[in-house]
CSV table of C-alpha atoms (C1' of nucleotides) in Angstrom, one decimal:
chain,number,residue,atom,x,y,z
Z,1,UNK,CA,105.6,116.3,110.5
Z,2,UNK,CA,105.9,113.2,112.4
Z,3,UNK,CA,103.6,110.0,113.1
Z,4,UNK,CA,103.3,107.5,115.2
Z,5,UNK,CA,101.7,104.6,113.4
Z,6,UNK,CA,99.3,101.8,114.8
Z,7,UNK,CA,96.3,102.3,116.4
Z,8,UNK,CA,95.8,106.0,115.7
Z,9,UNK,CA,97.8,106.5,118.6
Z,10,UNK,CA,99.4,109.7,116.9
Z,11,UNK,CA,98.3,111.3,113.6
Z,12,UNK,CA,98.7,113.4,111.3
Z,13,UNK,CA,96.9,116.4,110.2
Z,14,UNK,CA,93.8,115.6,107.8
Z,15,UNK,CA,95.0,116.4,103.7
Z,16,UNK,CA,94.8,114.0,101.9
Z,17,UNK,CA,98.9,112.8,100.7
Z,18,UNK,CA,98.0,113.7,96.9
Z,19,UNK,CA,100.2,112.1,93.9
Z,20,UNK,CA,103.3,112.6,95.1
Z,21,UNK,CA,103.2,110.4,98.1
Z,22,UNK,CA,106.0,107.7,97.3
Z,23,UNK,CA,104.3,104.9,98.0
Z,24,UNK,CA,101.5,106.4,95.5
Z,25,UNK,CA,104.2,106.8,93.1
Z,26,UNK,CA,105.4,103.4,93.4
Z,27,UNK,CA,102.5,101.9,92.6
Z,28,UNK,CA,101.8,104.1,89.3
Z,29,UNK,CA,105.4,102.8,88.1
Z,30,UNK,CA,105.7,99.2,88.7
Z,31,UNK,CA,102.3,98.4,90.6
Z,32,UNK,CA,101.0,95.8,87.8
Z,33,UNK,CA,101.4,92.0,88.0
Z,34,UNK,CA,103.0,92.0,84.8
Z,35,UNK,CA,106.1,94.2,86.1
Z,36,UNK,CA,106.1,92.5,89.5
Z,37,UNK,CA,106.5,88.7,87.9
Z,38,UNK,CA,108.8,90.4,85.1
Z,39,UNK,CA,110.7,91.3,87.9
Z,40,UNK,CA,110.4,88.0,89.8
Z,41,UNK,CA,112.1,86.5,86.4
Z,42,UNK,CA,115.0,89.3,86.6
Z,43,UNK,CA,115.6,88.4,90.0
Z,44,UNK,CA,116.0,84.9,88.9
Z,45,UNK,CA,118.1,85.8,86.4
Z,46,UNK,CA,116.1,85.8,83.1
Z,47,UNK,CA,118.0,88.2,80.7
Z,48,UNK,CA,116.2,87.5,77.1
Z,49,UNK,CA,112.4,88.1,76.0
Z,50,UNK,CA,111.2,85.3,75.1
Z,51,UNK,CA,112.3,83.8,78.6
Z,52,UNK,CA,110.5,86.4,80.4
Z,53,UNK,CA,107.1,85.5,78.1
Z,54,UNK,CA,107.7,81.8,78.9
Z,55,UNK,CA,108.3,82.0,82.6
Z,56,UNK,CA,106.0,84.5,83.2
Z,57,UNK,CA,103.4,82.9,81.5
Z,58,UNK,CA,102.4,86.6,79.7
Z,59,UNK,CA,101.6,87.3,75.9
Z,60,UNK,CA,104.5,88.4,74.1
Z,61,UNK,CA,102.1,91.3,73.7
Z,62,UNK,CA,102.1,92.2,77.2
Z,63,UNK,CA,106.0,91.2,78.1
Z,64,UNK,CA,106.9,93.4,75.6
Z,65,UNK,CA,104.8,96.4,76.9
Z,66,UNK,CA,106.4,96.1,80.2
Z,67,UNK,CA,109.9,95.3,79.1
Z,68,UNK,CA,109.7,98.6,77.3
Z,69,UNK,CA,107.9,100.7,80.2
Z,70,UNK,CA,110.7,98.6,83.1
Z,71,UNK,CA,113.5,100.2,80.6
Z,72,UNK,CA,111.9,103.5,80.7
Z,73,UNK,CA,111.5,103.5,84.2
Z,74,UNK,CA,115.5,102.7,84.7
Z,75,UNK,CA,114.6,99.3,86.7
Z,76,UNK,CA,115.9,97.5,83.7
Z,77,UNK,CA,118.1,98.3,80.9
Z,78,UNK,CA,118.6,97.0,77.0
Z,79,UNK,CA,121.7,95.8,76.1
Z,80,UNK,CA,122.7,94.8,72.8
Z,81,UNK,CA,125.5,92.2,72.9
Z,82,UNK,CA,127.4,89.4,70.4
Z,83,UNK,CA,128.5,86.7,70.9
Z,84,UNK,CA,131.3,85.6,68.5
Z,85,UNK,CA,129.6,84.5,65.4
Z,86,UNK,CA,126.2,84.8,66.4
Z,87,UNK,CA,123.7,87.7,65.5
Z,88,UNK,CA,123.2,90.6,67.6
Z,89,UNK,CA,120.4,89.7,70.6
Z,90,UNK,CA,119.5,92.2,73.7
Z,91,UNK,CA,119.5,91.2,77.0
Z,92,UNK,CA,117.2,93.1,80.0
Z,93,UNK,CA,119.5,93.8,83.0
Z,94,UNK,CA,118.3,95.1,86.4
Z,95,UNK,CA,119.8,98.4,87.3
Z,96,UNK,CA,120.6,99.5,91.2
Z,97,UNK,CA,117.0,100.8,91.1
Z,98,UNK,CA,115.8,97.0,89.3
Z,99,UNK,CA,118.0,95.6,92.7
Z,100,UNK,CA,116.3,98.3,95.1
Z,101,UNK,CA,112.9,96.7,94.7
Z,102,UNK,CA,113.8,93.5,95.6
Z,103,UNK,CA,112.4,93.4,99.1
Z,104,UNK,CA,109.3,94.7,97.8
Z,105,UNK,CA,108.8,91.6,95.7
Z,106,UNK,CA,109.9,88.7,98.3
Z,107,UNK,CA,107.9,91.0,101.0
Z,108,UNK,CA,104.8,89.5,98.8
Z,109,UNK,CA,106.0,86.2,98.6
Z,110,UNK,CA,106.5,85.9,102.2
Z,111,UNK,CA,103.0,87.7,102.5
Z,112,UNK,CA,101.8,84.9,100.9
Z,113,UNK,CA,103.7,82.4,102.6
Z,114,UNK,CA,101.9,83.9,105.8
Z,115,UNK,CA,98.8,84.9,105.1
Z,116,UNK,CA,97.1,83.1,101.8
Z,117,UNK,CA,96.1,79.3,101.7
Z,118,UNK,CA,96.6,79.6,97.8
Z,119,UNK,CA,100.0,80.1,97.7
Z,120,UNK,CA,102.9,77.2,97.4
Z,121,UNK,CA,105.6,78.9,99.8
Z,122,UNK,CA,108.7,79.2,98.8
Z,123,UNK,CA,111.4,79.9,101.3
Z,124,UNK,CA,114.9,82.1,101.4
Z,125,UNK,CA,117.7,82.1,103.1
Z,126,UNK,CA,121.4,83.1,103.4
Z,127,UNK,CA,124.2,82.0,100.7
Z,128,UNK,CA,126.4,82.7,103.3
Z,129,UNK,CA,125.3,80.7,106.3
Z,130,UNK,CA,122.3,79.2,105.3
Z,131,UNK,CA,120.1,81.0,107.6
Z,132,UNK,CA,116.4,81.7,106.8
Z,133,UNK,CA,115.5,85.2,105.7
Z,134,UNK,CA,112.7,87.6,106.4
Z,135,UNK,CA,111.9,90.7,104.7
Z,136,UNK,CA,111.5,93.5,107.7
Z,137,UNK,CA,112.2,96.8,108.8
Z,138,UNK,CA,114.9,97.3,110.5
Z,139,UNK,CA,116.8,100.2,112.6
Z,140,UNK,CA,120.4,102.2,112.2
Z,141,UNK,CA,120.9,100.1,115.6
Z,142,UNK,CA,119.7,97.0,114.6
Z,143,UNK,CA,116.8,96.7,116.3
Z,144,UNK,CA,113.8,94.6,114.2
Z,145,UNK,CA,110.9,97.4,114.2
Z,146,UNK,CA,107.3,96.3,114.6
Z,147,UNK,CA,104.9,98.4,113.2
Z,148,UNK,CA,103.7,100.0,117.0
Z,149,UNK,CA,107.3,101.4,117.1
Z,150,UNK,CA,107.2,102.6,113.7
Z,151,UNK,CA,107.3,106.3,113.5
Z,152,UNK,CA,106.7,108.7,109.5
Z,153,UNK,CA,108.4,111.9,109.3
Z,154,UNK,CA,107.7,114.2,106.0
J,1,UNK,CA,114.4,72.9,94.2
J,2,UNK,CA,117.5,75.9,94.7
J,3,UNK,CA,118.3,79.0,93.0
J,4,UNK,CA,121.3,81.4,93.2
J,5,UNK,CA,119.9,84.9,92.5
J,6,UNK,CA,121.6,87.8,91.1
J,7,UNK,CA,122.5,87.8,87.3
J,8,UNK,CA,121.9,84.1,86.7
J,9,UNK,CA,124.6,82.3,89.0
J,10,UNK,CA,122.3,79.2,89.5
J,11,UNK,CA,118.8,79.0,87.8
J,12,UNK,CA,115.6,76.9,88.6
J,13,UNK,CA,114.8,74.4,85.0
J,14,UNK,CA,112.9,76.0,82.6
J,15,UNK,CA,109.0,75.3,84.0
J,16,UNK,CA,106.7,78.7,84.3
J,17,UNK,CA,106.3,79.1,87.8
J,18,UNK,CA,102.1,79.0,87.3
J,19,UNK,CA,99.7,81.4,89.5
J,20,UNK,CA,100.3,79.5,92.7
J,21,UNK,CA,103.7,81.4,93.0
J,22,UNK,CA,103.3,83.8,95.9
J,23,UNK,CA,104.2,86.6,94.4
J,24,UNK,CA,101.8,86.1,91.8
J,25,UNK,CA,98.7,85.2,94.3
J,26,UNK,CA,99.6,88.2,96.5
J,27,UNK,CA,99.9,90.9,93.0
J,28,UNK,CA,96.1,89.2,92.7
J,29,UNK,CA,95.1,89.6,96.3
J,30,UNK,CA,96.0,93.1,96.7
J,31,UNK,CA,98.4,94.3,94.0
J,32,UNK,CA,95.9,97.8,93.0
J,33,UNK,CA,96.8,100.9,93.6
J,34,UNK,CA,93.9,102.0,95.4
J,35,UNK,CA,94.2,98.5,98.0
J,36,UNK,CA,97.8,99.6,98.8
J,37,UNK,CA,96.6,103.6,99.3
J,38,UNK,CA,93.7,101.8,101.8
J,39,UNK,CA,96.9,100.2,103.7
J,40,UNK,CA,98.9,103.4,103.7
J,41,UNK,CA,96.1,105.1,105.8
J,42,UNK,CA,95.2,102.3,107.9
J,43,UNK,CA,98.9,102.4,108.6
J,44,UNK,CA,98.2,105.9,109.6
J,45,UNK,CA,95.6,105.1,111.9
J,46,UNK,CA,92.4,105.3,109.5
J,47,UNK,CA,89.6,103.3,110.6
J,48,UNK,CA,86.6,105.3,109.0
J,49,UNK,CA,85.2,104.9,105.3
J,50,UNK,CA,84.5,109.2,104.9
J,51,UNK,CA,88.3,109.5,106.0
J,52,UNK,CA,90.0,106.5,104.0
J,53,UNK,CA,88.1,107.8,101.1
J,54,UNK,CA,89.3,112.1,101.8
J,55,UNK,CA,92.8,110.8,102.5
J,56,UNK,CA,93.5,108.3,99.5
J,57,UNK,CA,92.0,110.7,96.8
J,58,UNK,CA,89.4,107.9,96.0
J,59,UNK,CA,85.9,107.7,95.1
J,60,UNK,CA,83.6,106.5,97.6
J,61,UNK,CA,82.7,103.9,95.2
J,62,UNK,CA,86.0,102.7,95.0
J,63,UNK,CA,86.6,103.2,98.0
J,64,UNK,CA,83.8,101.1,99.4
J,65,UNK,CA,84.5,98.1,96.9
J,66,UNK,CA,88.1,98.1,97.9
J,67,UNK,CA,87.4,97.9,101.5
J,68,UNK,CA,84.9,95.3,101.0
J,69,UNK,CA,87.1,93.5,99.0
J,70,UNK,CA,90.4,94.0,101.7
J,71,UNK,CA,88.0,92.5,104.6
J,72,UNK,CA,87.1,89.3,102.4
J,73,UNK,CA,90.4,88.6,102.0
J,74,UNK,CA,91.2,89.1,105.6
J,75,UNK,CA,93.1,92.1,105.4
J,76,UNK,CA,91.1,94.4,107.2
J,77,UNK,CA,88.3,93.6,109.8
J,78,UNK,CA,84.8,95.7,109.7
J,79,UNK,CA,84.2,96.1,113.6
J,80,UNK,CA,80.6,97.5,114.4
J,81,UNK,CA,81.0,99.9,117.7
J,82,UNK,CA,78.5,102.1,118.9
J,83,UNK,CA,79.8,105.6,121.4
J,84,UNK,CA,77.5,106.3,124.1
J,85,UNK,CA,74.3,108.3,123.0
J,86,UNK,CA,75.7,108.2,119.1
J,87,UNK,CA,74.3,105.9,116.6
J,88,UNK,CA,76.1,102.7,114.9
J,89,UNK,CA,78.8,102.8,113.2
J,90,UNK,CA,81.7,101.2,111.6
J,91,UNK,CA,84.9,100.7,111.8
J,92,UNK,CA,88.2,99.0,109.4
J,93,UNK,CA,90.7,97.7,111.3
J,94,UNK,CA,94.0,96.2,110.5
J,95,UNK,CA,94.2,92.2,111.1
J,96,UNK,CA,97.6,90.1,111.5
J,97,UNK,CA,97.2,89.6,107.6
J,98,UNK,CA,97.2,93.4,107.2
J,99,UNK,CA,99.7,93.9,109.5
J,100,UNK,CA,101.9,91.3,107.8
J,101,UNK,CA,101.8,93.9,104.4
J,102,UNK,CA,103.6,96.5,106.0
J,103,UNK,CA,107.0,96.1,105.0
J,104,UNK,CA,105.6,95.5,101.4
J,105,UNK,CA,104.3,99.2,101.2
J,106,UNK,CA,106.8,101.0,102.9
J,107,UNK,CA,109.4,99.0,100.9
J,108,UNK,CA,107.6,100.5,98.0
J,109,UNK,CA,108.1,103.8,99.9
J,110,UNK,CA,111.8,103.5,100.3
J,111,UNK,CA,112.2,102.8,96.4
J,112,UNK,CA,110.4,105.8,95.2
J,113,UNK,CA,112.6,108.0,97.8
J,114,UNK,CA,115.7,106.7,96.9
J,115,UNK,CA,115.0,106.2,92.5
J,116,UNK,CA,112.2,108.2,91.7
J,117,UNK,CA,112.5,112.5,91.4
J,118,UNK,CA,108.6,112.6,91.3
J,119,UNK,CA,108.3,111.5,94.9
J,120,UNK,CA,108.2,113.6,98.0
J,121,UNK,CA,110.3,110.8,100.4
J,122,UNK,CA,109.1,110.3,103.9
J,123,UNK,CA,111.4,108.9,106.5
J,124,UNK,CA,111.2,106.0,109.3
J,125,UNK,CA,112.3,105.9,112.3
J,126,UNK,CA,112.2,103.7,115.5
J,127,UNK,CA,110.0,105.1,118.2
J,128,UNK,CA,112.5,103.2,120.9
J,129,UNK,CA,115.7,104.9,119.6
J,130,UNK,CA,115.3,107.1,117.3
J,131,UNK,CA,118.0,105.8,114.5
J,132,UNK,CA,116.4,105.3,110.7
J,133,UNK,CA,114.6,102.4,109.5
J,134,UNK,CA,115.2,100.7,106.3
J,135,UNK,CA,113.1,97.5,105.0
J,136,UNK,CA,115.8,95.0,103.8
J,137,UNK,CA,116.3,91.1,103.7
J,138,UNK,CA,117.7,90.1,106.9
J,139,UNK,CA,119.1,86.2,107.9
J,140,UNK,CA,118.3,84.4,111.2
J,141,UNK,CA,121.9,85.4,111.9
J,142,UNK,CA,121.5,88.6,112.1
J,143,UNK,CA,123.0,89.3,108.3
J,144,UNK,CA,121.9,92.3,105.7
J,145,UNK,CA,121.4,89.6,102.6
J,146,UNK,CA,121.6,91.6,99.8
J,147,UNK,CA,120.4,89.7,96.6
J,148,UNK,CA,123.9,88.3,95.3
J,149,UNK,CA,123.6,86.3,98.3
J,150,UNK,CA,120.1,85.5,98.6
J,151,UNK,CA,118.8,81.7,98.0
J,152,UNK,CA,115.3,80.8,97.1
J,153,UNK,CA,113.8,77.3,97.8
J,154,UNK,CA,110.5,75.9,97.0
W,1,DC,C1',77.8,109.4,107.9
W,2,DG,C1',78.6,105.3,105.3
W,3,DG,C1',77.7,103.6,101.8
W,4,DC,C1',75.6,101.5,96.8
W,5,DA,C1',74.0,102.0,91.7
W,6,DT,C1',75.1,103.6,87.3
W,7,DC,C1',77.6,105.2,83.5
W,8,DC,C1',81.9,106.0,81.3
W,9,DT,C1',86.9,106.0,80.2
W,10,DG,C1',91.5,104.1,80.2
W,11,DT,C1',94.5,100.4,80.9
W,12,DA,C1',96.0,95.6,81.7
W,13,DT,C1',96.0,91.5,79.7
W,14,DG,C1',94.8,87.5,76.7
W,15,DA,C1',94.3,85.3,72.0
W,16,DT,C1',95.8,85.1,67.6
W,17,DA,C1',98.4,86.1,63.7
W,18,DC,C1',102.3,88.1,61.4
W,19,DT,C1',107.4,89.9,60.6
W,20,DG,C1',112.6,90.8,60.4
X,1,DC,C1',114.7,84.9,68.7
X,2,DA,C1',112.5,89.1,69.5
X,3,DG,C1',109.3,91.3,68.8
X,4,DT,C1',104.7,94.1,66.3
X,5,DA,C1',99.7,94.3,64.9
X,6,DT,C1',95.0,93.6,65.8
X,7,DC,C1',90.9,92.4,68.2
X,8,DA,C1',88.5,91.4,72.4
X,9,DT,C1',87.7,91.2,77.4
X,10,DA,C1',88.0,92.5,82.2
X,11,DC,C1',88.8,95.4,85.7
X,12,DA,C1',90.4,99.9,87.9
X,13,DG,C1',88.8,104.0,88.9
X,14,DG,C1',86.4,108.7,88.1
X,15,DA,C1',81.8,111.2,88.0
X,16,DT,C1',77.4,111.6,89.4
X,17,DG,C1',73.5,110.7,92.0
X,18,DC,C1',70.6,108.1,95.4
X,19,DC,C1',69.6,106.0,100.0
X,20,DG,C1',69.1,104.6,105.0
DNA sequence: CGGCATCCTGTATGATACTG
DNA sequence: CAGTATCATACAGGATGCCG
């Protein structure tokens, strides 16, 4: 089944996606602020609980909640490690799938940047040359896609 | 104020980041489930209420409050248009705000096809060539950033 | 058709305190 | 440092019914 999105130009038949629609699933796994800004901190490479409490600015309550249900989900994993006459501690690592939502999280921030008064920007850009960066869909050819070129298959 | 991402390289100082982060005010703005199932289907071309609410699974209750609250924030536009002979009605249309979430819902999209077995993947394509489309971080240069070699400034 | 009002349940999150 | 336990609040969202 194909669509072409914007405008209605093209649609789709009329069912409803139901719960297995990934971006429907997304959202039931990580679509909480407390996993997105848990997340943020990963990015930024926070590793220990009580770093992602403090920087998050959520309860221990709460951090630990979604440390456990990030671990779960594979984004993150629990590492016990030692160093050399110290006790044993656990670190929270992002997996490939922790890494894979990383556009998802700075495609909010530069939402924000954008689009909402309340938000101090922040900006990216490239290690390696130092160019800005945008979050944005993108072709096998290269080509940046707007969303009137955009086109869903299923 | 820089940071080196990817497994703690560089970090920022120790200060939370506060709910002026952009990440944080967009999670607030729009960071529900049923606000991001709304996008999906204005993505698709909805513009009515009886069809976002058939197509999302919703309530009409929810429905309606989550529309109202997309259009306050600027997200959505309600557009009162009238056919020939046929009485008022209503329409939801996507702004440059709402345009501007796109690659934030199919990058949620993308992660549940590629790291989560309960979803049912959809592909992208480009309209003008055909080739697949992928959301990723892309420099002014013209470079895939992946996140070793993403900065962030503030 | 396009909603709004009401009631109800579950979850997210905060506050506070306590433990190994 | 890394949590757990308990209590309380707010909001998301479903179910049902009403209204112009």
């Amino acid at each position: 089944m194909h669509v072409q999105l914007a405008g209605g130009l093209a649609r789709r038949g009329s069912e409803p996606l139901g719960d297995r629609c990934p971006i429907d699933v997304a959202m039931q796994a990580i679509g909480t602020r407390s996993a997105i800004l848990v997340l943020r901190e990963a990015y930024y490479g926070v590793t220990r609980f009580d770093e992602f409490a403090a920087r998050t600015g959520l309860t221990e309550a709460t951090t630990a909640g979604r440390l456990k249900a990030l671990v779960e989900q594979g984004v993150l994993e629990k590492l016990p490690y030692q160093e050399p006459g110290q006790r044993k501690r656990y670190e929270y690592k992002l997996t490939a799938s922790g890494d894979a939502l990383m556009p998802v999280v700075f495609a909010l921030a530069q939402w924000s940047n954008e689009h909402h008064v309340a938000a101090a920007p922040i900006e990216l850009s490239h290690a390696g040359c130092g160019a800005p960066v945008t979050i944005k869909a993108e072709c096998g050819e290269g080509h940046t896609v707007e969303m009137e070129q955009l086109t869903v298959s299923s």
